[in-house]
mmCIF file of C-alpha atoms and ligand atoms in Angstrom:
data_model
loop_
_atom_site.group_PDB
_atom_site.id
_atom_site.type_symbol
_atom_site.label_atom_id
_atom_site.label_comp_id
_atom_site.label_asym_id
_atom_site.label_seq_id
_atom_site.Cartn_x
_atom_site.Cartn_y
_atom_site.Cartn_z
ATOM 1 C CA MET V 117 -0.021 0.018 0.018
ATOM 2 C CA PHE V 118 1.233 3.345 -0.907
ATOM 3 C CA LYS V 119 1.184 6.277 1.576
ATOM 4 C CA LEU V 120 0.875 10.019 1.158
ATOM 5 C CA PRO V 121 4.251 11.324 2.009
ATOM 6 C CA GLU V 122 4.782 14.010 4.719
ATOM 7 C CA LEU V 123 5.339 17.406 3.280
ATOM 8 C CA GLY V 124 8.311 17.843 5.587
ATOM 9 C CA TYR V 125 7.520 21.696 6.041
ATOM 10 C CA GLU V 126 4.575 23.775 6.943
ATOM 11 C CA PHE V 127 1.839 24.478 4.447
ATOM 12 C CA GLY V 128 2.692 28.291 4.586
ATOM 13 C CA ALA V 129 6.432 27.655 4.261
ATOM 14 C CA LEU V 130 6.368 28.695 0.529
ATOM 15 C CA GLU V 131 4.584 31.784 1.023
ATOM 16 C CA PRO V 132 4.164 34.366 -0.658
ATOM 17 C CA TYR V 133 5.010 32.403 -3.746
ATOM 18 C CA ILE V 134 2.741 29.397 -3.232
ATOM 19 C CA ASP V 135 -0.164 30.019 -0.641
ATOM 20 C CA ALA V 136 -0.791 27.765 2.464
ATOM 21 C CA LYS V 137 -4.373 27.037 1.342
ATOM 22 C CA THR V 138 -3.368 25.740 -1.982
ATOM 23 C CA MET V 139 -0.582 23.679 -0.437
ATOM 24 C CA GLU V 140 -3.119 22.155 2.090
ATOM 25 C CA ILE V 141 -5.667 21.150 -0.535
ATOM 26 C CA HIS V 142 -3.074 20.047 -3.149
ATOM 27 C CA HIS V 143 -1.178 17.760 -0.743
ATOM 28 C CA GLY V 144 -4.030 16.420 1.292
ATOM 29 C CA LYS V 145 -6.875 16.270 -1.086
ATOM 30 C CA HIS V 146 -5.272 16.030 -4.537
ATOM 31 C CA HIS V 147 -2.212 13.993 -3.795
ATOM 32 C CA GLY V 148 -4.210 12.046 -1.176
ATOM 33 C CA THR V 149 -6.734 11.056 -3.758
ATOM 34 C CA TYR V 150 -4.120 9.891 -6.130
ATOM 35 C CA VAL V 151 -2.722 7.619 -3.465
ATOM 36 C CA ALA V 152 -6.178 6.263 -2.477
ATOM 37 C CA LYS V 153 -7.130 5.435 -6.030
ATOM 38 C CA LEU V 154 -3.715 3.891 -6.946
ATOM 39 C CA ASN V 155 -4.125 1.622 -3.906
ATOM 40 C CA GLU V 156 -7.715 0.770 -4.948
ATOM 41 C CA ALA V 157 -6.503 -0.346 -8.274
ATOM 42 C CA LEU V 158 -3.652 -2.366 -7.140
ATOM 43 C CA GLY V 159 -5.957 -4.148 -4.654
ATOM 44 C CA LYS V 160 -7.385 -5.916 -7.632
ATOM 45 C CA HIS V 161 -3.935 -7.424 -8.509
ATOM 46 C CA PRO V 162 -2.068 -8.293 -5.363
ATOM 47 C CA GLU V 163 0.705 -9.864 -7.438
ATOM 48 C CA LEU V 164 1.971 -6.346 -8.051
ATOM 49 C CA GLU V 165 2.189 -5.489 -4.314
ATOM 50 C CA SER V 166 5.817 -5.756 -4.170
ATOM 51 C CA LYS V 167 6.531 -3.431 -6.961
ATOM 52 C CA SER V 168 7.803 0.192 -6.362
ATOM 53 C CA ILE V 169 6.078 3.089 -7.948
ATOM 54 C CA GLU V 170 9.037 3.591 -10.296
ATOM 55 C CA GLU V 171 8.821 0.054 -11.325
ATOM 56 C CA LEU V 172 5.131 0.303 -12.080
ATOM 57 C CA LEU V 173 5.368 3.557 -14.028
ATOM 58 C CA SER V 174 8.522 2.351 -16.022
ATOM 59 C CA ASP V 175 6.713 -0.491 -17.367
ATOM 60 C CA LEU V 176 2.986 0.386 -18.042
ATOM 61 C CA GLU V 177 2.757 -2.215 -20.860
ATOM 62 C CA THR V 178 3.089 -5.102 -18.270
ATOM 63 C CA ILE V 179 0.337 -3.724 -15.988
ATOM 64 C CA PRO V 180 -3.001 -5.719 -16.390
ATOM 65 C CA GLU V 181 -5.060 -3.866 -18.843
ATOM 66 C CA ASP V 182 -8.000 -3.322 -16.352
ATOM 67 C CA ILE V 183 -6.010 -1.137 -14.071
ATOM 68 C CA ARG V 184 -3.516 0.187 -16.620
ATOM 69 C CA THR V 185 -4.957 3.653 -16.945
ATOM 70 C CA ALA V 186 -5.619 3.955 -13.303
ATOM 71 C CA VAL V 187 -1.964 3.153 -12.499
ATOM 72 C CA ARG V 188 -0.878 5.624 -15.228
ATOM 73 C CA ASN V 189 -3.069 8.389 -13.957
ATOM 74 C CA HIS V 190 -2.950 7.743 -10.180
ATOM 75 C CA GLY V 191 0.384 6.290 -10.040
ATOM 76 C CA GLY V 192 1.774 9.069 -12.102
ATOM 77 C CA GLY V 193 -0.013 11.605 -9.845
ATOM 78 C CA HIS V 194 1.497 10.044 -6.756
ATOM 79 C CA HIS V 195 5.167 10.020 -8.070
ATOM 80 C CA ASN V 196 4.946 13.412 -9.795
ATOM 81 C CA HIS V 197 3.641 15.062 -6.554
ATOM 82 C CA SER V 198 6.149 13.256 -4.302
ATOM 83 C CA LEU V 199 8.937 14.794 -6.426
ATOM 84 C CA PHE V 200 7.223 18.138 -6.509
ATOM 85 C CA TRP V 201 6.999 18.473 -2.694
ATOM 86 C CA GLU V 202 10.620 17.449 -2.212
ATOM 87 C CA ASN V 203 11.809 19.774 -4.826
ATOM 88 C CA MET V 204 10.194 22.781 -3.302
ATOM 89 C CA GLN V 205 11.703 22.589 0.101
ATOM 90 C CA PRO V 206 12.107 26.121 1.727
ATOM 91 C CA GLY V 207 15.782 27.091 1.801
ATOM 92 C CA GLY V 208 18.463 25.342 0.048
ATOM 93 C CA ALA V 209 20.347 26.476 -3.158
ATOM 94 C CA LYS V 210 18.357 28.891 -5.376
ATOM 95 C CA GLU V 211 20.222 27.847 -8.418
ATOM 96 C CA PRO V 212 21.973 24.742 -9.808
ATOM 97 C CA ILE V 213 25.141 23.645 -7.759
ATOM 98 C CA GLY V 214 27.745 21.070 -8.051
ATOM 99 C CA ALA V 215 27.725 18.674 -10.970
ATOM 100 C CA MET V 216 24.435 20.089 -11.891
ATOM 101 C CA VAL V 217 26.072 23.341 -13.081
ATOM 102 C CA GLU V 218 27.971 21.634 -15.785
ATOM 103 C CA ALA V 219 25.135 19.487 -17.026
ATOM 104 C CA VAL V 220 22.793 22.636 -17.209
ATOM 105 C CA ASN V 221 25.479 24.623 -19.048
ATOM 106 C CA LYS V 222 25.991 21.807 -21.482
ATOM 107 C CA ALA V 223 22.245 21.245 -22.210
ATOM 108 C CA PHE V 224 20.990 24.838 -22.045
ATOM 109 C CA GLY V 225 23.935 27.251 -22.007
ATOM 110 C CA GLY V 226 23.280 28.073 -18.377
ATOM 111 C CA PHE V 227 20.596 28.392 -15.811
ATOM 112 C CA ASP V 228 18.796 31.314 -17.606
ATOM 113 C CA GLY V 229 18.575 29.116 -20.686
ATOM 114 C CA LEU V 230 16.951 26.374 -18.667
ATOM 115 C CA LYS V 231 14.656 28.609 -16.973
ATOM 116 C CA GLU V 232 13.468 30.124 -20.325
ATOM 117 C CA LYS V 233 12.930 26.753 -21.963
ATOM 118 C CA MET V 234 11.166 25.214 -18.835
ATOM 119 C CA THR V 235 9.019 28.272 -18.376
ATOM 120 C CA GLU V 236 7.945 28.164 -22.154
ATOM 121 C CA ALA V 237 7.065 24.438 -21.892
ATOM 122 C CA ALA V 238 4.907 24.982 -18.693
ATOM 123 C CA VAL V 239 3.239 28.034 -19.963
ATOM 124 C CA SER V 240 2.389 26.495 -23.353
ATOM 125 C CA GLN V 241 1.255 23.092 -22.206
ATOM 126 C CA PHE V 242 -2.303 22.923 -23.377
ATOM 127 C CA GLY V 243 -4.536 22.057 -20.581
ATOM 128 C CA SER V 244 -3.463 19.987 -17.450
ATOM 129 C CA GLY V 245 0.042 18.684 -17.205
ATOM 130 C CA TRP V 246 3.604 19.156 -16.143
ATOM 131 C CA ALA V 247 6.824 20.797 -17.538
ATOM 132 C CA TRP V 248 9.930 18.708 -16.746
ATOM 133 C CA LEU V 249 13.639 18.789 -16.507
ATOM 134 C CA ALA V 250 14.516 15.200 -17.205
ATOM 135 C CA GLU V 251 17.662 13.065 -17.788
ATOM 136 C CA SER V 252 17.754 10.653 -20.616
ATOM 137 C CA ASP V 253 20.792 8.797 -21.777
ATOM 138 C CA GLY V 254 22.985 10.917 -19.414
ATOM 139 C CA LYS V 255 21.659 14.209 -20.899
ATOM 140 C CA LEU V 256 19.238 16.824 -19.511
ATOM 141 C CA GLU V 257 16.229 17.898 -21.486
ATOM 142 C CA VAL V 258 13.114 19.890 -20.974
ATOM 143 C CA TYR V 259 9.848 18.790 -22.222
ATOM 144 C CA SER V 260 6.167 18.501 -21.045
ATOM 145 C CA THR V 261 3.617 15.682 -20.418
ATOM 146 C CA ALA V 262 -0.045 15.909 -20.397
ATOM 147 C CA ASN V 263 -2.345 14.907 -17.387
ATOM 148 C CA GLN V 264 -0.236 12.923 -14.851
ATOM 149 C CA ASP V 265 1.969 11.107 -17.361
ATOM 150 C CA SER V 266 5.324 10.506 -15.796
ATOM 151 C CA PRO V 267 8.766 10.746 -17.738
ATOM 152 C CA LEU V 268 9.425 7.273 -16.277
ATOM 153 C CA SER V 269 7.012 5.822 -18.611
ATOM 154 C CA GLU V 270 9.067 7.216 -21.519
ATOM 155 C CA ASN V 271 12.277 5.949 -20.200
ATOM 156 C CA LYS V 272 13.444 9.327 -18.753
ATOM 157 C CA LYS V 273 14.346 10.175 -15.356
ATOM 158 C CA PRO V 274 12.426 13.221 -13.915
ATOM 159 C CA MET V 275 14.625 15.542 -11.969
ATOM 160 C CA LEU V 276 12.306 18.555 -11.571
ATOM 161 C CA GLY V 277 8.708 19.135 -12.487
ATOM 162 C CA VAL V 278 6.387 22.042 -12.375
ATOM 163 C CA ASP V 279 2.612 21.218 -11.959
ATOM 164 C CA VAL V 280 0.633 23.292 -14.375
ATOM 165 C CA TRP V 281 -2.886 21.748 -13.358
ATOM 166 C CA GLU V 282 -5.073 24.604 -12.345
ATOM 167 C CA HIS V 283 -5.351 23.111 -8.881
ATOM 168 C CA ALA V 284 -1.897 23.946 -8.328
ATOM 169 C CA TYR V 285 -2.190 27.814 -8.676
ATOM 170 C CA TYR V 286 -5.894 28.913 -9.212
ATOM 171 C CA LEU V 287 -6.686 30.135 -5.758
ATOM 172 C CA LYS V 288 -3.837 32.684 -5.818
ATOM 173 C CA TYR V 289 -3.073 33.240 -9.478
ATOM 174 C CA GLN V 290 -6.512 32.254 -11.149
ATOM 175 C CA ASN V 291 -5.844 32.201 -14.897
ATOM 176 C CA ARG V 292 -2.329 33.708 -14.693
ATOM 177 C CA ARG V 293 -0.231 30.604 -15.200
ATOM 178 C CA PRO V 294 2.945 32.559 -16.298
ATOM 179 C CA ASP V 295 2.856 34.411 -12.968
ATOM 180 C CA TYR V 296 2.598 31.191 -10.942
ATOM 181 C CA VAL V 297 5.445 29.606 -12.983
ATOM 182 C CA GLU V 298 7.697 32.677 -12.544
ATOM 183 C CA ALA V 299 6.915 32.642 -8.727
ATOM 184 C CA TRP V 300 7.499 28.861 -8.592
ATOM 185 C CA TRP V 301 11.256 29.423 -9.635
ATOM 186 C CA ASN V 302 11.771 31.046 -6.225
ATOM 187 C CA VAL V 303 10.882 27.940 -4.255
ATOM 188 C CA VAL V 304 12.839 25.355 -6.166
ATOM 189 C CA ASN V 305 15.443 23.718 -3.812
ATOM 190 C CA TRP V 306 18.532 22.907 -6.184
ATOM 191 C CA ASP V 307 20.112 20.881 -3.246
ATOM 192 C CA ALA V 308 17.257 18.456 -3.639
ATOM 193 C CA VAL V 309 17.109 18.463 -7.466
ATOM 194 C CA GLY V 310 20.991 17.968 -7.745
ATOM 195 C CA GLN V 311 20.784 14.696 -5.553
ATOM 196 C CA ARG V 312 18.810 13.206 -8.506
ATOM 197 C CA LEU V 313 21.566 13.691 -11.012
ATOM 198 C CA SER V 314 23.052 10.310 -11.966
HETATM 199 MN MN1 MN F 637 -1.185 18.590 -8.743
#
């Protein structure tokens, strides 16, 4: 059974960029529901019990057809949000550090290039989804996914993702997704992101 992970910080810790109410609903209700529905689906196939969330999402083709969509959506939701909370811890490095600097320079010409590209992917994602910084074959890339699709299902390793579902920003930013994305850069913790680099 999967569990909703603790946030590790207060709902209001990311103010004024992300408001406490949004964090409370987003973590408890939205992420909580993904976890509950993932467990409900897996309950129909106890043979999958020992699999990690990464294993489930990396190999969707092998998931029994009757729960494949549920695992893709709710399992993706669980994994995407778990990363999201970890990468937004208050404090920490405000820009790439260590080995991440070289990897970002190589792929994007620098942090500004990465920010520009990822912001563009986030703002232009049509409808609900995520913009990602992902690693694939040892290289960093930026792209976006629809709904709760995980980069893991495309053989990519998610390093950093920004949630552009309206539930992530509507209370504070309403329709102003670009303002939310710009604010979000202020709460990314590059210590946490850097630990994911292979
Ligand atoms: Mn979300």
